[in-house]
Amino acid sequence: MLSTRIFAIATAWTAIMLGPWGCGGSSDTTKATQAPPPAPVTAVKALGEDIPDFRYYPAITQAVLEAEIVARVEGYLEQRDFIEGDDVVAGQRLYLIQQEEYVAGLIQAKAALANAEAELEFDRYTFKQTTLNYEGGGGTVYEVDEARASLLEAEANVEAARAQVLNAELDLSYTEVIAPFNGRMSETDVNIGNLVGSGATAEQLATLVMLDPMRVIFEPAGTELVQFLEASSSTVPVQITVRETGGEQQIFNGALDLVNNTVN
């Protein structure tokens, strides 16, 4: 809804009443001319007000968010935790993929990390002792450099092992397929017991669509582009009328949230 400002123009009218003209009689009997009475004046005060500029367009609805639900790890589907067509909330589990393989992978990664940390402690001790021997005249520069290199390698191995633990934890968490936002679920495309995959060729499990809020798309005429661009810098109220079967209609209130960056 755009706004156009108009003004009522002040008007006034003036009535002048002249005195009666004398007639007849001689020049010596002419009466002195009398002054006219004050003229009455009526004035209207100028007022300014905003007049709504309603414009009507056909429109279509569009979901603000829509997501194709896919698996991020490979495995057999063990559970489906929603009813097809029902509403779900963000963070709700939708599917559960078999976890045993990923639990074992996490245990293995943690064991590798513990081993790397143990080697790091030994290399620290070795470097310290080698340095003390060299300072006491019982070692060589080569031995000190070798111990330092082993220590740096052990530190790098610990960081790599920690990264493997993080990856294993992520893979295990991905066995639970979670709703990314509130919305309504579609029909499921896979059943319990199916093998699901990951990557670019991963099979779609279902579709989640956000229903509230909803976006309404309309296309004004190209001649109105400048006005819409100017109006988009402020809040522009929009009223959506949905007519149902039987003639009943519902009214929804919204606001202009986007003027697209291309024109047809």
Short mmCIF file of C-alpha atoms in Angstrom, two decimals:
data_model
loop_
_atom_site.label_atom_id
_atom_site.label_comp_id
_atom_site.label_asym_id
_atom_site.label_seq_id
_atom_site.Cartn_x
_atom_site.Cartn_y
_atom_site.Cartn_z
CA MET A 1 0.00 0.00 0.00
CA LEU A 2 1.59 3.23 -1.12
CA SER A 3 0.59 6.70 0.22
CA THR A 4 -0.29 9.88 -1.65
CA ARG A 5 -0.58 13.19 0.22
CA ILE A 6 -3.26 15.67 -0.84
CA PHE A 7 -4.34 19.02 0.53
CA ALA A 8 -7.72 20.73 0.80
CA ILE A 9 -7.42 24.29 -0.58
CA ALA A 10 -8.75 27.13 1.54
CA THR A 11 -11.59 29.06 -0.08
CA ALA A 12 -13.37 32.22 0.91
CA TRP A 13 -16.16 34.30 -0.41
CA THR A 14 -16.93 37.97 0.05
CA ALA A 15 -20.28 39.69 -0.25
CA ILE A 16 -20.38 43.42 -0.73
CA MET A 17 -23.68 45.23 -0.24
CA LEU A 18 -23.88 48.69 -1.70
CA GLY A 19 -26.19 51.41 -0.25
CA PRO A 20 -29.35 52.42 -2.15
CA TRP A 21 -29.04 55.07 -4.81
CA GLY A 22 -31.20 58.18 -4.20
CA CYS A 23 -33.62 59.26 -6.89
CA GLY A 24 -35.82 62.32 -7.39
CA GLY A 25 -35.66 65.62 -5.51
CA SER A 26 -33.56 68.58 -6.20
CA SER A 27 -29.82 68.87 -5.85
CA ASP A 28 -30.20 70.80 -2.63
CA THR A 29 -32.09 67.88 -1.04
CA THR A 30 -29.48 65.12 -1.94
CA LYS A 31 -28.52 63.13 1.17
CA ALA A 32 -24.93 62.45 2.11
CA THR A 33 -23.59 59.05 0.91
CA GLN A 34 -23.45 56.48 3.73
CA ALA A 35 -20.46 54.05 4.16
CA PRO A 36 -21.28 50.35 3.36
CA PRO A 37 -21.35 47.85 6.25
CA PRO A 38 -18.37 45.44 6.72
CA ALA A 39 -18.44 42.55 4.28
CA PRO A 40 -18.94 39.10 5.91
CA VAL A 41 -16.13 36.58 5.13
CA THR A 42 -16.17 32.79 5.63
CA ALA A 43 -12.82 30.86 5.59
CA VAL A 44 -11.95 27.14 5.56
CA LYS A 45 -8.68 26.03 7.20
CA ALA A 46 -6.31 24.06 4.94
CA LEU A 47 -5.78 20.50 6.19
CA GLY A 48 -3.27 17.84 5.15
CA GLU A 49 -3.79 14.10 5.61
CA ASP A 50 -2.55 10.76 4.24
CA ILE A 51 -4.89 9.07 1.80
CA PRO A 52 -4.20 5.32 1.35
CA ASP A 53 -3.23 4.37 -2.19
CA PHE A 54 -4.62 0.86 -2.61
CA ARG A 55 -3.37 -1.25 -5.51
CA TYR A 56 -4.72 -4.68 -6.33
CA TYR A 57 -2.78 -7.59 -7.86
CA PRO A 58 -3.33 -11.31 -8.35
CA ALA A 59 -0.76 -13.32 -6.39
CA ILE A 60 0.51 -16.81 -5.60
CA THR A 61 1.79 -18.21 -2.32
CA GLN A 62 5.28 -19.56 -1.80
CA ALA A 63 7.03 -21.21 1.15
CA VAL A 64 9.73 -19.09 2.76
CA LEU A 65 11.79 -22.23 3.50
CA GLU A 66 11.69 -25.62 1.82
CA ALA A 67 14.26 -28.38 2.36
CA GLU A 68 14.90 -31.77 0.80
CA ILE A 69 15.77 -34.11 3.66
CA VAL A 70 18.73 -36.38 2.79
CA ALA A 71 21.08 -38.63 4.74
CA ARG A 72 24.61 -37.36 5.46
CA VAL A 73 26.03 -40.80 6.24
CA GLU A 74 25.44 -44.22 4.73
CA GLY A 75 23.56 -46.94 6.57
CA TYR A 76 20.34 -48.86 7.02
CA LEU A 77 17.30 -46.91 8.16
CA GLU A 78 16.17 -48.09 11.60
CA GLN A 79 13.40 -45.61 12.58
CA ARG A 80 11.03 -43.02 11.20
CA ASP A 81 9.96 -40.64 13.97
CA PHE A 82 7.22 -38.58 12.30
CA ILE A 83 3.81 -39.11 10.75
CA GLU A 84 3.58 -38.20 7.09
CA GLY A 85 1.85 -34.86 6.61
CA ASP A 86 2.27 -33.82 10.25
CA ASP A 87 3.92 -30.66 11.54
CA VAL A 88 7.38 -30.98 13.12
CA VAL A 89 9.55 -28.55 15.07
CA ALA A 90 13.18 -27.55 14.57
CA GLY A 91 15.52 -30.06 16.22
CA GLN A 92 13.03 -32.93 16.13
CA ARG A 93 14.46 -36.26 14.97
CA LEU A 94 12.94 -37.46 11.70
CA TYR A 95 14.93 -40.61 10.91
CA LEU A 96 17.45 -42.83 12.71
CA ILE A 97 20.22 -44.60 10.75
CA GLN A 98 21.96 -47.69 12.16
CA GLN A 99 24.59 -46.39 14.61
CA GLU A 100 26.81 -49.36 15.59
CA GLU A 101 29.37 -48.77 12.83
CA TYR A 102 29.75 -45.11 13.78
CA VAL A 103 29.94 -45.83 17.52
CA ALA A 104 32.83 -48.23 16.79
CA GLY A 105 34.51 -45.60 14.61
CA LEU A 106 34.34 -43.06 17.44
CA ILE A 107 35.85 -45.53 19.94
CA GLN A 108 38.68 -46.27 17.52
CA ALA A 109 39.36 -42.56 16.97
CA LYS A 110 39.48 -41.89 20.72
CA ALA A 111 41.92 -44.79 21.16
CA ALA A 112 44.17 -43.37 18.45
CA LEU A 113 44.08 -40.01 20.21
CA ALA A 114 45.08 -41.56 23.54
CA ASN A 115 47.99 -43.35 21.84
CA ALA A 116 49.16 -40.12 20.17
CA GLU A 117 49.00 -38.25 23.48
CA ALA A 118 51.09 -40.96 25.17
CA GLU A 119 53.74 -40.72 22.44
CA LEU A 120 53.74 -36.96 22.84
CA GLU A 121 54.46 -37.25 26.56
CA PHE A 122 57.36 -39.65 25.89
CA ASP A 123 58.84 -37.38 23.21
CA ARG A 124 58.62 -34.40 25.57
CA TYR A 125 60.55 -36.35 28.21
CA THR A 126 63.12 -37.48 25.62
CA PHE A 127 63.67 -33.94 24.38
CA LYS A 128 64.10 -32.65 27.92
CA GLN A 129 66.64 -35.33 28.83
CA THR A 130 68.55 -34.92 25.57
CA THR A 131 68.80 -31.17 26.15
CA LEU A 132 70.09 -31.69 29.70
CA ASN A 133 72.70 -34.18 28.48
CA TYR A 134 73.88 -31.77 25.82
CA GLU A 135 74.16 -28.91 28.31
CA GLY A 136 76.19 -31.24 30.60
CA GLY A 137 78.54 -32.20 27.79
CA GLY A 138 77.13 -35.70 27.34
CA GLY A 139 75.26 -35.23 24.04
CA THR A 140 75.48 -33.74 20.56
CA VAL A 141 73.61 -31.05 18.68
CA TYR A 142 72.29 -33.71 16.28
CA GLU A 143 70.69 -35.65 19.13
CA VAL A 144 68.97 -32.51 20.42
CA ASP A 145 67.66 -31.62 16.94
CA GLU A 146 66.44 -35.18 16.42
CA ALA A 147 64.57 -35.14 19.74
CA ARG A 148 63.03 -31.77 18.89
CA ALA A 149 61.82 -33.06 15.51
CA SER A 150 60.26 -36.11 17.15
CA LEU A 151 58.48 -33.85 19.63
CA LEU A 152 57.03 -31.65 16.86
CA GLU A 153 55.89 -34.74 14.96
CA ALA A 154 54.19 -36.09 18.07
CA GLU A 155 52.36 -32.79 18.60
CA ALA A 156 51.12 -32.87 15.00
CA ASN A 157 49.97 -36.48 15.44
CA VAL A 158 47.90 -35.48 18.46
CA GLU A 159 46.17 -32.70 16.49
CA ALA A 160 45.42 -35.12 13.65
CA ALA A 161 44.00 -37.65 16.11
CA ARG A 162 41.78 -34.98 17.65
CA ALA A 163 40.45 -34.14 14.18
CA GLN A 164 39.63 -37.81 13.63
CA VAL A 165 37.66 -37.84 16.89
CA LEU A 166 35.69 -34.78 15.77
CA ASN A 167 34.93 -36.41 12.42
CA ALA A 168 33.81 -39.61 14.13
CA GLU A 169 31.54 -37.63 16.48
CA LEU A 170 30.02 -35.79 13.51
CA ASP A 171 29.40 -39.02 11.61
CA LEU A 172 27.68 -40.50 14.65
CA SER A 173 25.51 -37.39 15.07
CA TYR A 174 24.49 -37.57 11.40
CA THR A 175 22.86 -40.96 12.03
CA GLU A 176 20.02 -38.88 13.52
CA VAL A 177 18.36 -36.91 10.73
CA ILE A 178 17.06 -33.70 12.37
CA ALA A 179 14.42 -31.19 11.18
CA PRO A 180 16.25 -27.92 10.38
CA PHE A 181 13.18 -25.70 10.98
CA ASN A 182 9.49 -25.80 11.90
CA GLY A 183 7.30 -27.04 9.08
CA ARG A 184 5.16 -29.81 7.62
CA MET A 185 6.54 -33.13 6.41
CA SER A 186 5.75 -34.70 3.07
CA GLU A 187 5.25 -38.36 2.29
CA THR A 188 8.39 -40.35 3.09
CA ASP A 189 10.39 -41.64 0.13
CA VAL A 190 12.15 -44.44 2.05
CA ASN A 191 11.02 -47.12 4.46
CA ILE A 192 12.59 -48.75 7.50
CA GLY A 193 15.24 -51.22 6.42
CA ASN A 194 16.24 -49.32 3.27
CA LEU A 195 19.91 -48.52 2.70
CA VAL A 196 20.38 -44.76 2.47
CA GLY A 197 23.48 -42.99 1.24
CA SER A 198 25.32 -39.68 1.43
CA GLY A 199 26.99 -37.25 -0.94
CA ALA A 200 25.75 -35.56 -4.09
CA THR A 201 23.84 -38.67 -5.24
CA ALA A 202 22.15 -39.25 -1.88
CA GLU A 203 18.56 -40.37 -2.10
CA GLN A 204 15.97 -37.87 -0.87
CA LEU A 205 14.20 -39.09 2.26
CA ALA A 206 11.35 -36.54 2.38
CA THR A 207 10.57 -32.84 1.98
CA LEU A 208 10.01 -30.30 4.76
CA VAL A 209 8.09 -27.09 4.00
CA MET A 210 7.64 -24.08 6.30
CA LEU A 211 4.00 -22.92 6.33
CA ASP A 212 4.19 -20.01 8.75
CA PRO A 213 5.17 -17.39 7.75
CA MET A 214 4.18 -17.68 4.09
CA ARG A 215 5.42 -15.49 1.25
CA VAL A 216 2.98 -14.04 -1.31
CA ILE A 217 4.40 -13.25 -4.76
CA PHE A 218 2.81 -10.59 -7.02
CA GLU A 219 4.01 -8.71 -10.10
CA PRO A 220 3.17 -5.00 -10.47
CA ALA A 221 3.39 -3.25 -13.81
CA GLY A 222 6.78 -2.10 -14.99
CA THR A 223 5.58 1.51 -14.89
CA GLU A 224 5.23 1.20 -11.08
CA LEU A 225 8.81 0.05 -10.52
CA VAL A 226 10.17 3.40 -9.36
CA GLN A 227 7.32 3.87 -6.88
CA PHE A 228 7.85 0.40 -5.40
CA LEU A 229 11.59 0.94 -5.08
CA GLU A 230 10.98 4.20 -3.23
CA ALA A 231 8.36 2.61 -0.99
CA SER A 232 10.54 -0.41 -0.13
CA SER A 233 12.79 1.79 2.03
CA SER A 234 9.96 1.96 4.60
CA THR A 235 7.32 -0.42 5.91
CA VAL A 236 4.60 -0.97 3.30
CA PRO A 237 1.51 -2.77 4.66
CA VAL A 238 0.05 -5.50 2.47
CA GLN A 239 -3.39 -7.07 2.84
CA ILE A 240 -3.96 -10.52 1.36
CA THR A 241 -7.48 -11.66 0.54
CA VAL A 242 -8.05 -15.40 0.07
CA ARG A 243 -11.43 -16.33 -1.36
CA GLU A 244 -12.66 -19.80 -0.48
CA THR A 245 -15.18 -22.01 -2.22
CA GLY A 246 -18.69 -20.68 -1.58
CA GLY A 247 -17.71 -17.02 -1.65
CA GLU A 248 -16.25 -16.75 1.86
CA GLN A 249 -12.98 -14.93 2.16
CA GLN A 250 -10.20 -14.54 4.72
CA ILE A 251 -8.03 -11.48 5.23
CA PHE A 252 -4.36 -11.71 6.25
CA ASN A 253 -2.10 -8.77 7.01
CA GLY A 254 1.55 -8.66 6.06
CA ALA A 255 4.27 -6.30 4.85
CA LEU A 256 6.33 -5.83 1.71
CA ASP A 257 9.65 -7.56 2.40
CA LEU A 258 11.33 -7.67 -1.00
CA VAL A 259 11.41 -5.90 -4.33
CA ASN A 260 13.32 -8.31 -6.55
CA ASN A 261 16.58 -7.32 -8.24
CA THR A 262 15.40 -8.16 -11.78
CA VAL A 263 12.51 -6.97 -13.94
CA ASN A 264 10.69 -8.65 -16.81
#
